[in-house]
């Protein structure tokens, strides 16, 4: 169980659903309102904390249990209103060994979830795959937490030297963590439940979106162009949020696409990071406009 062994699986799932819902609502409300920076940051803190609690379990608790809980989060969304003829949905599949790929009692699960569990719990490569998975999860999650500090304006202004050091730490963590993810993703050509080579191209597209924002952000600060650095790093942070939050939200609605074997994972892989960049750019432009209007009214 991902949060606490004192509660049932269902109670743990309820905590995740509530945290995800409240955090996303706060984030979206803060992004779209004129004076919602406080609620947006509250949502970001809540979602980052929730992600950290879930992700840092990898490598500490048994990987089979950790992935099974992760898969359990999506089961209700894929099985709701599915009817009885579950064999007729290409996007659903049974676990390879009994019902070990989920902690819930459903007989069918998302096909990508079945493949995800099998890849890290079965076969001679499972241990090596887990090592790369842990590297990706731990490093990118830590970078996420650091970025939360990096985008806190009062801290950045008062402790600029900390901002600089943490910035290089976050860049290093994201680079190594994403490289580990790409290493794993590059092997998905044989994973038909993921979409084979379409999935491989999608993972590289996601990474390209992130690094396409990060590299100009690093280059501009090396040239002492603070305004451009802030612009590109905001976009990069948006790409990270897309890969983390938008990616999972798309998967939660995957049950509507269970009639197709790979459509939902392709949709998530190809669109989540760009959507995150678009949201960040929307917030950035809106904030600039609000700041200029405020200056004119003084």
PDB file of C-alpha atoms in Angstrom:
ATOM      1  CA  UNK A   1       0.000   0.000   0.000  1.00  0.00           C
ATOM      2  CA  UNK A   2       1.440   3.231  -1.105  1.00  0.00           C
ATOM      3  CA  UNK A   3       0.673   5.694   1.677  1.00  0.00           C
ATOM      4  CA  UNK A   4       0.191   3.707   4.867  1.00  0.00           C
ATOM      5  CA  UNK A   5      -0.291   0.060   5.731  1.00  0.00           C
ATOM      6  CA  UNK A   6      -2.760   1.090   8.452  1.00  0.00           C
ATOM      7  CA  UNK A   7      -5.435   1.743   5.820  1.00  0.00           C
ATOM      8  CA  UNK A   8      -7.041  -0.481   3.223  1.00  0.00           C
ATOM      9  CA  UNK A   9      -6.087  -0.301  -0.435  1.00  0.00           C
ATOM     10  CA  UNK A  10      -9.359   1.484  -1.150  1.00  0.00           C
ATOM     11  CA  UNK A  11      -8.667   4.099   1.538  1.00  0.00           C
ATOM     12  CA  UNK A  12      -5.185   4.702   0.177  1.00  0.00           C
ATOM     13  CA  UNK A  13      -6.616   5.113  -3.310  1.00  0.00           C
ATOM     14  CA  UNK A  14      -9.203   7.563  -1.982  1.00  0.00           C
ATOM     15  CA  UNK A  15      -6.404   9.684  -0.493  1.00  0.00           C
ATOM     16  CA  UNK A  16      -4.625   9.746  -3.854  1.00  0.00           C
ATOM     17  CA  UNK A  17      -7.811  10.658  -5.736  1.00  0.00           C
ATOM     18  CA  UNK A  18      -8.688  13.457  -3.310  1.00  0.00           C
ATOM     19  CA  UNK A  19      -5.136  14.836  -3.319  1.00  0.00           C
ATOM     20  CA  UNK A  20      -4.957  14.692  -7.107  1.00  0.00           C
ATOM     21  CA  UNK A  21      -8.369  16.330  -7.526  1.00  0.00           C
ATOM     22  CA  UNK A  22      -7.838  19.116  -4.975  1.00  0.00           C
ATOM     23  CA  UNK A  23      -4.303  19.832  -6.146  1.00  0.00           C
ATOM     24  CA  UNK A  24      -5.315  19.976  -9.807  1.00  0.00           C
ATOM     25  CA  UNK A  25      -8.288  22.244  -9.043  1.00  0.00           C
ATOM     26  CA  UNK A  26      -6.109  24.632  -7.043  1.00  0.00           C
ATOM     27  CA  UNK A  27      -3.499  24.654  -9.790  1.00  0.00           C
ATOM     28  CA  UNK A  28      -6.013  25.329 -12.571  1.00  0.00           C
ATOM     29  CA  UNK A  29      -7.949  27.948 -10.591  1.00  0.00           C
ATOM     30  CA  UNK A  30      -4.764  29.781  -9.689  1.00  0.00           C
ATOM     31  CA  UNK A  31      -3.561  29.672 -13.284  1.00  0.00           C
ATOM     32  CA  UNK A  32      -6.733  31.165 -14.725  1.00  0.00           C
ATOM     33  CA  UNK A  33      -7.598  33.771 -12.064  1.00  0.00           C
ATOM     34  CA  UNK A  34      -6.034  37.219 -11.884  1.00  0.00           C
ATOM     35  CA  UNK A  35      -4.934  36.897  -8.262  1.00  0.00           C
ATOM     36  CA  UNK A  36      -4.560  33.167  -7.887  1.00  0.00           C
ATOM     37  CA  UNK A  37      -0.823  32.743  -7.441  1.00  0.00           C
ATOM     38  CA  UNK A  38      -1.364  31.559  -3.864  1.00  0.00           C
ATOM     39  CA  UNK A  39      -3.835  28.829  -4.792  1.00  0.00           C
ATOM     40  CA  UNK A  40      -1.713  27.785  -7.755  1.00  0.00           C
ATOM     41  CA  UNK A  41       1.325  27.355  -5.562  1.00  0.00           C
ATOM     42  CA  UNK A  42      -0.736  25.498  -2.959  1.00  0.00           C
ATOM     43  CA  UNK A  43      -1.859  23.104  -5.682  1.00  0.00           C
ATOM     44  CA  UNK A  44       1.707  22.632  -6.888  1.00  0.00           C
ATOM     45  CA  UNK A  45       2.936  21.910  -3.350  1.00  0.00           C
ATOM     46  CA  UNK A  46       0.132  19.413  -2.740  1.00  0.00           C
ATOM     47  CA  UNK A  47       0.673  17.590  -6.042  1.00  0.00           C
ATOM     48  CA  UNK A  48       4.451  17.554  -5.626  1.00  0.00           C
ATOM     49  CA  UNK A  49       4.110  16.121  -2.111  1.00  0.00           C
ATOM     50  CA  UNK A  50       1.665  13.488  -3.344  1.00  0.00           C
ATOM     51  CA  UNK A  51       3.970  12.544  -6.188  1.00  0.00           C
ATOM     52  CA  UNK A  52       6.945  12.326  -3.837  1.00  0.00           C
ATOM     53  CA  UNK A  53       5.090  10.034  -1.416  1.00  0.00           C
ATOM     54  CA  UNK A  54       4.134   7.726  -4.276  1.00  0.00           C
ATOM     55  CA  UNK A  55       7.407   7.828  -6.212  1.00  0.00           C
ATOM     56  CA  UNK A  56       9.890   7.509  -3.362  1.00  0.00           C
ATOM     57  CA  UNK A  57       8.366   4.129  -2.535  1.00  0.00           C
ATOM     58  CA  UNK A  58      10.130   2.735  -5.593  1.00  0.00           C
ATOM     59  CA  UNK A  59      13.298   1.018  -4.446  1.00  0.00           C
ATOM     60  CA  UNK A  60      12.190   1.062  -0.796  1.00  0.00           C
ATOM     61  CA  UNK A  61       9.143  -1.177  -0.954  1.00  0.00           C
ATOM     62  CA  UNK A  62       8.810  -4.301  -3.076  1.00  0.00           C
ATOM     63  CA  UNK A  63       8.575  -3.270  -6.729  1.00  0.00           C
ATOM     64  CA  UNK A  64       5.733  -5.695  -7.436  1.00  0.00           C
ATOM     65  CA  UNK A  65       3.587  -4.125  -4.707  1.00  0.00           C
ATOM     66  CA  UNK A  66       4.527  -0.574  -5.704  1.00  0.00           C
ATOM     67  CA  UNK A  67       3.641  -1.047  -9.365  1.00  0.00           C
ATOM     68  CA  UNK A  68       0.515  -3.014  -8.441  1.00  0.00           C
ATOM     69  CA  UNK A  69      -0.725  -0.042  -6.404  1.00  0.00           C
ATOM     70  CA  UNK A  70       0.104   2.327  -9.242  1.00  0.00           C
ATOM     71  CA  UNK A  71      -1.940   0.152 -11.609  1.00  0.00           C
ATOM     72  CA  UNK A  72      -4.772   0.005  -9.071  1.00  0.00           C
ATOM     73  CA  UNK A  73      -5.210   3.783  -9.346  1.00  0.00           C
ATOM     74  CA  UNK A  74      -6.366   3.369 -12.930  1.00  0.00           C
ATOM     75  CA  UNK A  75      -8.427   0.179 -12.664  1.00  0.00           C
ATOM     76  CA  UNK A  76     -11.758   1.821 -11.676  1.00  0.00           C
ATOM     77  CA  UNK A  77     -11.538   4.247 -14.590  1.00  0.00           C
ATOM     78  CA  UNK A  78     -10.924   1.480 -17.114  1.00  0.00           C
ATOM     79  CA  UNK A  79     -13.520  -0.937 -15.754  1.00  0.00           C
ATOM     80  CA  UNK A  80     -16.354   1.489 -14.969  1.00  0.00           C
ATOM     81  CA  UNK A  81     -19.358   0.934 -17.261  1.00  0.00           C
ATOM     82  CA  UNK A  82     -17.397  -1.603 -19.279  1.00  0.00           C
ATOM     83  CA  UNK A  83     -20.129  -4.226 -19.227  1.00  0.00           C
ATOM     84  CA  UNK A  84     -19.452  -7.940 -19.032  1.00  0.00           C
ATOM     85  CA  UNK A  85     -17.776  -8.820 -22.322  1.00  0.00           C
ATOM     86  CA  UNK A  86     -14.341  -7.515 -21.312  1.00  0.00           C
ATOM     87  CA  UNK A  87     -12.575  -9.732 -23.867  1.00  0.00           C
ATOM     88  CA  UNK A  88     -14.002  -7.479 -26.580  1.00  0.00           C
ATOM     89  CA  UNK A  89     -11.883  -4.477 -25.456  1.00  0.00           C
ATOM     90  CA  UNK A  90      -8.349  -4.490 -26.972  1.00  0.00           C
ATOM     91  CA  UNK A  91      -7.243  -1.944 -24.361  1.00  0.00           C
ATOM     92  CA  UNK A  92      -7.847  -4.402 -21.511  1.00  0.00           C
ATOM     93  CA  UNK A  93      -5.838  -7.484 -20.576  1.00  0.00           C
ATOM     94  CA  UNK A  94      -5.327  -9.978 -17.779  1.00  0.00           C
ATOM     95  CA  UNK A  95      -2.226 -10.075 -15.581  1.00  0.00           C
ATOM     96  CA  UNK A  96       0.418 -12.540 -16.704  1.00  0.00           C
ATOM     97  CA  UNK A  97       0.486 -14.267 -13.291  1.00  0.00           C
ATOM     98  CA  UNK A  98      -2.867 -14.586 -11.520  1.00  0.00           C
ATOM     99  CA  UNK A  99      -3.946 -11.049 -10.513  1.00  0.00           C
ATOM    100  CA  UNK A 100      -0.585  -9.822  -9.231  1.00  0.00           C
ATOM    101  CA  UNK A 101      -0.373  -6.729 -11.449  1.00  0.00           C
ATOM    102  CA  UNK A 102      -2.987  -4.905  -9.318  1.00  0.00           C
ATOM    103  CA  UNK A 103      -4.068  -4.774  -5.688  1.00  0.00           C
ATOM    104  CA  UNK A 104      -7.737  -4.679  -6.655  1.00  0.00           C
ATOM    105  CA  UNK A 105      -9.779  -7.749  -7.494  1.00  0.00           C
ATOM    106  CA  UNK A 106     -10.659  -6.832 -11.064  1.00  0.00           C
ATOM    107  CA  UNK A 107      -9.869  -9.599 -13.541  1.00  0.00           C
ATOM    108  CA  UNK A 108      -8.921  -7.170 -16.304  1.00  0.00           C
ATOM    109  CA  UNK A 109      -6.667  -4.133 -16.323  1.00  0.00           C
ATOM    110  CA  UNK A 110      -5.342  -1.569 -18.797  1.00  0.00           C
ATOM    111  CA  UNK A 111      -3.138  -3.401 -21.283  1.00  0.00           C
ATOM    112  CA  UNK A 112      -0.280  -0.929 -20.750  1.00  0.00           C
ATOM    113  CA  UNK A 113      -0.494  -1.544 -16.972  1.00  0.00           C
ATOM    114  CA  UNK A 114      -0.151  -5.296 -17.483  1.00  0.00           C
ATOM    115  CA  UNK A 115       2.922  -4.762 -19.662  1.00  0.00           C
ATOM    116  CA  UNK A 116       4.399  -2.266 -17.177  1.00  0.00           C
ATOM    117  CA  UNK A 117       4.116  -4.728 -14.287  1.00  0.00           C
ATOM    118  CA  UNK A 118       5.510  -7.659 -16.277  1.00  0.00           C
ATOM    119  CA  UNK A 119       8.536  -5.725 -17.497  1.00  0.00           C
ATOM    120  CA  UNK A 120       9.777  -4.913 -14.004  1.00  0.00           C
ATOM    121  CA  UNK A 121       8.816  -8.093 -12.160  1.00  0.00           C
ATOM    122  CA  UNK A 122       9.415 -10.954 -14.595  1.00  0.00           C
ATOM    123  CA  UNK A 123      12.329 -12.218 -16.658  1.00  0.00           C
ATOM    124  CA  UNK A 124      16.097 -12.021 -16.483  1.00  0.00           C
ATOM    125  CA  UNK A 125      16.142  -8.270 -17.201  1.00  0.00           C
ATOM    126  CA  UNK A 126      13.697  -7.313 -14.435  1.00  0.00           C
ATOM    127  CA  UNK A 127      16.407  -6.341 -11.925  1.00  0.00           C
ATOM    128  CA  UNK A 128      18.290  -4.197 -14.439  1.00  0.00           C
ATOM    129  CA  UNK A 129      15.044  -2.603 -15.594  1.00  0.00           C
ATOM    130  CA  UNK A 130      14.190  -1.754 -11.982  1.00  0.00           C
ATOM    131  CA  UNK A 131      17.564  -0.082 -11.437  1.00  0.00           C
ATOM    132  CA  UNK A 132      16.934   2.210 -14.405  1.00  0.00           C
ATOM    133  CA  UNK A 133      13.348   2.818 -13.304  1.00  0.00           C
ATOM    134  CA  UNK A 134      14.478   3.824  -9.808  1.00  0.00           C
ATOM    135  CA  UNK A 135      17.079   6.173 -11.287  1.00  0.00           C
ATOM    136  CA  UNK A 136      14.436   7.875 -13.404  1.00  0.00           C
ATOM    137  CA  UNK A 137      11.789   8.109 -10.675  1.00  0.00           C
ATOM    138  CA  UNK A 138      14.057   9.243  -7.848  1.00  0.00           C
ATOM    139  CA  UNK A 139      16.060  11.787  -9.830  1.00  0.00           C
ATOM    140  CA  UNK A 140      13.144  13.386 -11.643  1.00  0.00           C
ATOM    141  CA  UNK A 141      11.054  13.513  -8.464  1.00  0.00           C
ATOM    142  CA  UNK A 142      13.904  15.208  -6.577  1.00  0.00           C
ATOM    143  CA  UNK A 143      14.325  17.679  -9.439  1.00  0.00           C
ATOM    144  CA  UNK A 144      10.604  18.406  -9.213  1.00  0.00           C
ATOM    145  CA  UNK A 145      10.936  19.280  -5.537  1.00  0.00           C
ATOM    146  CA  UNK A 146      13.953  21.493  -6.232  1.00  0.00           C
ATOM    147  CA  UNK A 147      12.073  23.324  -8.992  1.00  0.00           C
ATOM    148  CA  UNK A 148       9.307  24.089  -6.520  1.00  0.00           C
ATOM    149  CA  UNK A 149      11.916  26.047  -4.545  1.00  0.00           C
ATOM    150  CA  UNK A 150      13.420  27.558  -7.698  1.00  0.00           C
ATOM    151  CA  UNK A 151      10.124  29.141  -8.716  1.00  0.00           C
ATOM    152  CA  UNK A 152       9.417  30.605  -5.285  1.00  0.00           C
ATOM    153  CA  UNK A 153      10.026  34.295  -5.939  1.00  0.00           C
ATOM    154  CA  UNK A 154      10.874  35.422  -2.357  1.00  0.00           C
ATOM    155  CA  UNK A 155      13.437  32.626  -1.923  1.00  0.00           C
ATOM    156  CA  UNK A 156      15.011  33.342  -5.295  1.00  0.00           C
ATOM    157  CA  UNK A 157      15.384  37.037  -4.534  1.00  0.00           C
ATOM    158  CA  UNK A 158      16.733  36.622  -1.016  1.00  0.00           C
ATOM    159  CA  UNK A 159      19.001  33.632  -1.614  1.00  0.00           C
ATOM    160  CA  UNK A 160      20.216  33.949  -5.186  1.00  0.00           C
ATOM    161  CA  UNK A 161      23.309  31.839  -4.503  1.00  0.00           C
ATOM    162  CA  UNK A 162      21.087  28.954  -3.388  1.00  0.00           C
ATOM    163  CA  UNK A 163      18.989  29.413  -6.511  1.00  0.00           C
ATOM    164  CA  UNK A 164      22.079  29.050  -8.683  1.00  0.00           C
ATOM    165  CA  UNK A 165      23.375  25.926  -6.956  1.00  0.00           C
ATOM    166  CA  UNK A 166      19.980  24.247  -6.835  1.00  0.00           C
ATOM    167  CA  UNK A 167      19.478  25.105 -10.487  1.00  0.00           C
ATOM    168  CA  UNK A 168      22.551  23.128 -11.539  1.00  0.00           C
ATOM    169  CA  UNK A 169      21.504  20.292  -9.244  1.00  0.00           C
ATOM    170  CA  UNK A 170      18.044  20.159 -10.839  1.00  0.00           C
ATOM    171  CA  UNK A 171      19.518  20.218 -14.349  1.00  0.00           C
ATOM    172  CA  UNK A 172      21.865  17.341 -13.518  1.00  0.00           C
ATOM    173  CA  UNK A 173      19.087  15.274 -11.953  1.00  0.00           C
ATOM    174  CA  UNK A 174      16.670  15.850 -14.837  1.00  0.00           C
ATOM    175  CA  UNK A 175      19.340  14.989 -17.404  1.00  0.00           C
ATOM    176  CA  UNK A 176      20.336  11.694 -15.800  1.00  0.00           C
ATOM    177  CA  UNK A 177      16.784  10.772 -14.784  1.00  0.00           C
ATOM    178  CA  UNK A 178      15.363  11.453 -18.233  1.00  0.00           C
ATOM    179  CA  UNK A 179      18.260   9.612 -19.877  1.00  0.00           C
ATOM    180  CA  UNK A 180      17.360   6.567 -17.766  1.00  0.00           C
ATOM    181  CA  UNK A 181      13.737   6.854 -18.888  1.00  0.00           C
ATOM    182  CA  UNK A 182      14.790   7.134 -22.529  1.00  0.00           C
ATOM    183  CA  UNK A 183      17.012   4.096 -22.135  1.00  0.00           C
ATOM    184  CA  UNK A 184      14.001   2.123 -20.958  1.00  0.00           C
ATOM    185  CA  UNK A 185      11.705   3.663 -23.549  1.00  0.00           C
ATOM    186  CA  UNK A 186      14.100   2.908 -26.394  1.00  0.00           C
ATOM    187  CA  UNK A 187      13.455  -0.792 -25.746  1.00  0.00           C
ATOM    188  CA  UNK A 188       9.685  -0.505 -26.239  1.00  0.00           C
ATOM    189  CA  UNK A 189       9.932  -1.458 -29.893  1.00  0.00           C
ATOM    190  CA  UNK A 190       9.015  -5.008 -28.888  1.00  0.00           C
ATOM    191  CA  UNK A 191       6.221  -3.925 -26.511  1.00  0.00           C
ATOM    192  CA  UNK A 192       3.076  -4.191 -28.614  1.00  0.00           C
ATOM    193  CA  UNK A 193       0.858  -3.130 -25.687  1.00  0.00           C
ATOM    194  CA  UNK A 194       2.698   0.211 -25.599  1.00  0.00           C
ATOM    195  CA  UNK A 195       2.598   0.759 -29.341  1.00  0.00           C
ATOM    196  CA  UNK A 196       6.014  -0.626 -30.284  1.00  0.00           C
ATOM    197  CA  UNK A 197       8.072   1.895 -32.306  1.00  0.00           C
ATOM    198  CA  UNK A 198       5.318   4.512 -32.082  1.00  0.00           C
ATOM    199  CA  UNK A 199       5.896   4.520 -28.321  1.00  0.00           C
ATOM    200  CA  UNK A 200       9.663   4.781 -28.765  1.00  0.00           C
ATOM    201  CA  UNK A 201       9.228   7.840 -30.986  1.00  0.00           C
ATOM    202  CA  UNK A 202       6.761   9.286 -28.486  1.00  0.00           C
ATOM    203  CA  UNK A 203       9.147   8.993 -25.537  1.00  0.00           C
ATOM    204  CA  UNK A 204      11.876  10.745 -27.518  1.00  0.00           C
ATOM    205  CA  UNK A 205       9.368  13.432 -28.516  1.00  0.00           C
ATOM    206  CA  UNK A 206       8.530  14.007 -24.844  1.00  0.00           C
ATOM    207  CA  UNK A 207      12.213  14.265 -23.914  1.00  0.00           C
ATOM    208  CA  UNK A 208      12.856  16.577 -26.867  1.00  0.00           C
ATOM    209  CA  UNK A 209      10.104  18.896 -25.645  1.00  0.00           C
ATOM    210  CA  UNK A 210      11.644  19.068 -22.171  1.00  0.00           C
ATOM    211  CA  UNK A 211      15.218  19.570 -23.314  1.00  0.00           C
ATOM    212  CA  UNK A 212      14.048  21.933 -26.051  1.00  0.00           C
ATOM    213  CA  UNK A 213      12.954  24.239 -23.235  1.00  0.00           C
ATOM    214  CA  UNK A 214      15.804  23.487 -20.830  1.00  0.00           C
ATOM    215  CA  UNK A 215      18.765  24.028 -23.151  1.00  0.00           C
ATOM    216  CA  UNK A 216      17.810  27.611 -24.136  1.00  0.00           C
ATOM    217  CA  UNK A 217      17.138  28.270 -20.444  1.00  0.00           C
ATOM    218  CA  UNK A 218      20.687  27.260 -19.547  1.00  0.00           C
ATOM    219  CA  UNK A 219      22.203  29.052 -22.522  1.00  0.00           C
ATOM    220  CA  UNK A 220      20.473  32.354 -21.747  1.00  0.00           C
ATOM    221  CA  UNK A 221      21.576  32.446 -18.110  1.00  0.00           C
ATOM    222  CA  UNK A 222      25.161  31.729 -19.160  1.00  0.00           C
ATOM    223  CA  UNK A 223      24.839  34.852 -21.291  1.00  0.00           C
ATOM    224  CA  UNK A 224      23.416  36.757 -18.263  1.00  0.00           C
ATOM    225  CA  UNK A 225      20.057  37.220 -20.009  1.00  0.00           C
ATOM    226  CA  UNK A 226      17.857  36.816 -16.923  1.00  0.00           C
ATOM    227  CA  UNK A 227      14.545  37.690 -18.608  1.00  0.00           C
ATOM    228  CA  UNK A 228      14.979  35.093 -21.347  1.00  0.00           C
ATOM    229  CA  UNK A 229      16.227  32.562 -18.804  1.00  0.00           C
ATOM    230  CA  UNK A 230      13.064  33.001 -16.754  1.00  0.00           C
ATOM    231  CA  UNK A 231      10.917  32.625 -19.876  1.00  0.00           C
ATOM    232  CA  UNK A 232      12.536  29.377 -21.036  1.00  0.00           C
ATOM    233  CA  UNK A 233      12.735  27.841 -17.569  1.00  0.00           C
ATOM    234  CA  UNK A 234       9.031  28.571 -17.024  1.00  0.00           C
ATOM    235  CA  UNK A 235       8.338  26.662 -20.224  1.00  0.00           C
ATOM    236  CA  UNK A 236      10.623  23.860 -19.077  1.00  0.00           C
ATOM    237  CA  UNK A 237       8.806  23.654 -15.749  1.00  0.00           C
ATOM    238  CA  UNK A 238       5.566  23.465 -17.710  1.00  0.00           C
ATOM    239  CA  UNK A 239       6.946  20.562 -19.724  1.00  0.00           C
ATOM    240  CA  UNK A 240       7.811  18.786 -16.478  1.00  0.00           C
ATOM    241  CA  UNK A 241       4.303  19.325 -15.136  1.00  0.00           C
ATOM    242  CA  UNK A 242       2.898  18.061 -18.408  1.00  0.00           C
ATOM    243  CA  UNK A 243       4.996  14.899 -18.263  1.00  0.00           C
ATOM    244  CA  UNK A 244       3.963  14.379 -14.629  1.00  0.00           C
ATOM    245  CA  UNK A 245       0.388  15.626 -14.207  1.00  0.00           C
ATOM    246  CA  UNK A 246      -1.176  15.916 -17.673  1.00  0.00           C
ATOM    247  CA  UNK A 247       0.266  12.495 -18.540  1.00  0.00           C
ATOM    248  CA  UNK A 248      -1.531  10.894 -15.571  1.00  0.00           C
ATOM    249  CA  UNK A 249      -4.778  12.758 -16.071  1.00  0.00           C
ATOM    250  CA  UNK A 250      -4.916  11.511 -19.656  1.00  0.00           C
ATOM    251  CA  UNK A 251      -4.362   7.961 -18.401  1.00  0.00           C
ATOM    252  CA  UNK A 252      -7.129   8.325 -15.826  1.00  0.00           C
ATOM    253  CA  UNK A 253      -9.571   8.939 -18.658  1.00  0.00           C
ATOM    254  CA  UNK A 254      -8.137   6.010 -20.567  1.00  0.00           C
ATOM    255  CA  UNK A 255     -11.181   3.887 -19.845  1.00  0.00           C
ATOM    256  CA  UNK A 256     -13.051   5.765 -22.553  1.00  0.00           C
ATOM    257  CA  UNK A 257     -10.461   4.475 -25.031  1.00  0.00           C
ATOM    258  CA  UNK A 258     -10.350   0.843 -23.884  1.00  0.00           C
ATOM    259  CA  UNK A 259     -11.770  -0.157 -27.255  1.00  0.00           C
ATOM    260  CA  UNK A 260      -8.345   0.632 -28.760  1.00  0.00           C
ATOM    261  CA  UNK A 261      -5.194  -1.189 -27.724  1.00  0.00           C
ATOM    262  CA  UNK A 262      -2.613   1.637 -27.815  1.00  0.00           C
ATOM    263  CA  UNK A 263      -4.470   4.912 -28.446  1.00  0.00           C
ATOM    264  CA  UNK A 264      -4.461   6.189 -24.858  1.00  0.00           C
ATOM    265  CA  UNK A 265      -0.738   5.676 -24.274  1.00  0.00           C
ATOM    266  CA  UNK A 266       0.082   7.305 -27.617  1.00  0.00           C
ATOM    267  CA  UNK A 267      -2.139  10.261 -26.782  1.00  0.00           C
ATOM    268  CA  UNK A 268      -0.455  10.695 -23.394  1.00  0.00           C
ATOM    269  CA  UNK A 269       3.102  10.270 -24.636  1.00  0.00           C
ATOM    270  CA  UNK A 270       2.824  12.647 -27.574  1.00  0.00           C
ATOM    271  CA  UNK A 271       0.695  15.443 -26.075  1.00  0.00           C
ATOM    272  CA  UNK A 272       1.348  15.706 -22.315  1.00  0.00           C
ATOM    273  CA  UNK A 273       4.634  17.639 -22.371  1.00  0.00           C
ATOM    274  CA  UNK A 274       3.562  20.088 -25.149  1.00  0.00           C
ATOM    275  CA  UNK A 275       0.289  20.737 -23.301  1.00  0.00           C
ATOM    276  CA  UNK A 276       2.294  21.492 -20.170  1.00  0.00           C
ATOM    277  CA  UNK A 277       4.385  24.012 -22.109  1.00  0.00           C
ATOM    278  CA  UNK A 278       1.229  25.660 -23.477  1.00  0.00           C
ATOM    279  CA  UNK A 279      -0.233  25.972 -19.968  1.00  0.00           C
ATOM    280  CA  UNK A 280       3.002  27.465 -18.637  1.00  0.00           C
ATOM    281  CA  UNK A 281       3.155  29.938 -21.506  1.00  0.00           C
ATOM    282  CA  UNK A 282      -0.471  30.924 -20.922  1.00  0.00           C
ATOM    283  CA  UNK A 283       0.294  31.603 -17.254  1.00  0.00           C
ATOM    284  CA  UNK A 284       3.518  33.459 -18.081  1.00  0.00           C
ATOM    285  CA  UNK A 285       1.894  35.799 -20.620  1.00  0.00           C
ATOM    286  CA  UNK A 286      -1.077  36.369 -18.329  1.00  0.00           C
ATOM    287  CA  UNK A 287       1.235  37.215 -15.433  1.00  0.00           C
ATOM    288  CA  UNK A 288       3.210  39.662 -17.566  1.00  0.00           C
ATOM    289  CA  UNK A 289       0.005  41.354 -18.654  1.00  0.00           C
ATOM    290  CA  UNK A 290      -1.227  41.621 -15.061  1.00  0.00           C
ATOM    291  CA  UNK A 291       2.133  43.038 -13.965  1.00  0.00           C
ATOM    292  CA  UNK A 292       2.098  45.710 -16.694  1.00  0.00           C
ATOM    293  CA  UNK A 293      -1.472  46.726 -15.843  1.00  0.00           C
ATOM    294  CA  UNK A 294      -0.495  46.965 -12.184  1.00  0.00           C
ATOM    295  CA  UNK A 295       2.451  49.233 -13.036  1.00  0.00           C
ATOM    296  CA  UNK A 296       0.211  51.521 -15.120  1.00  0.00           C
ATOM    297  CA  UNK A 297      -2.277  51.905 -12.283  1.00  0.00           C
ATOM    298  CA  UNK A 298       0.372  53.068  -9.820  1.00  0.00           C
TER     299      UNK A 298
END
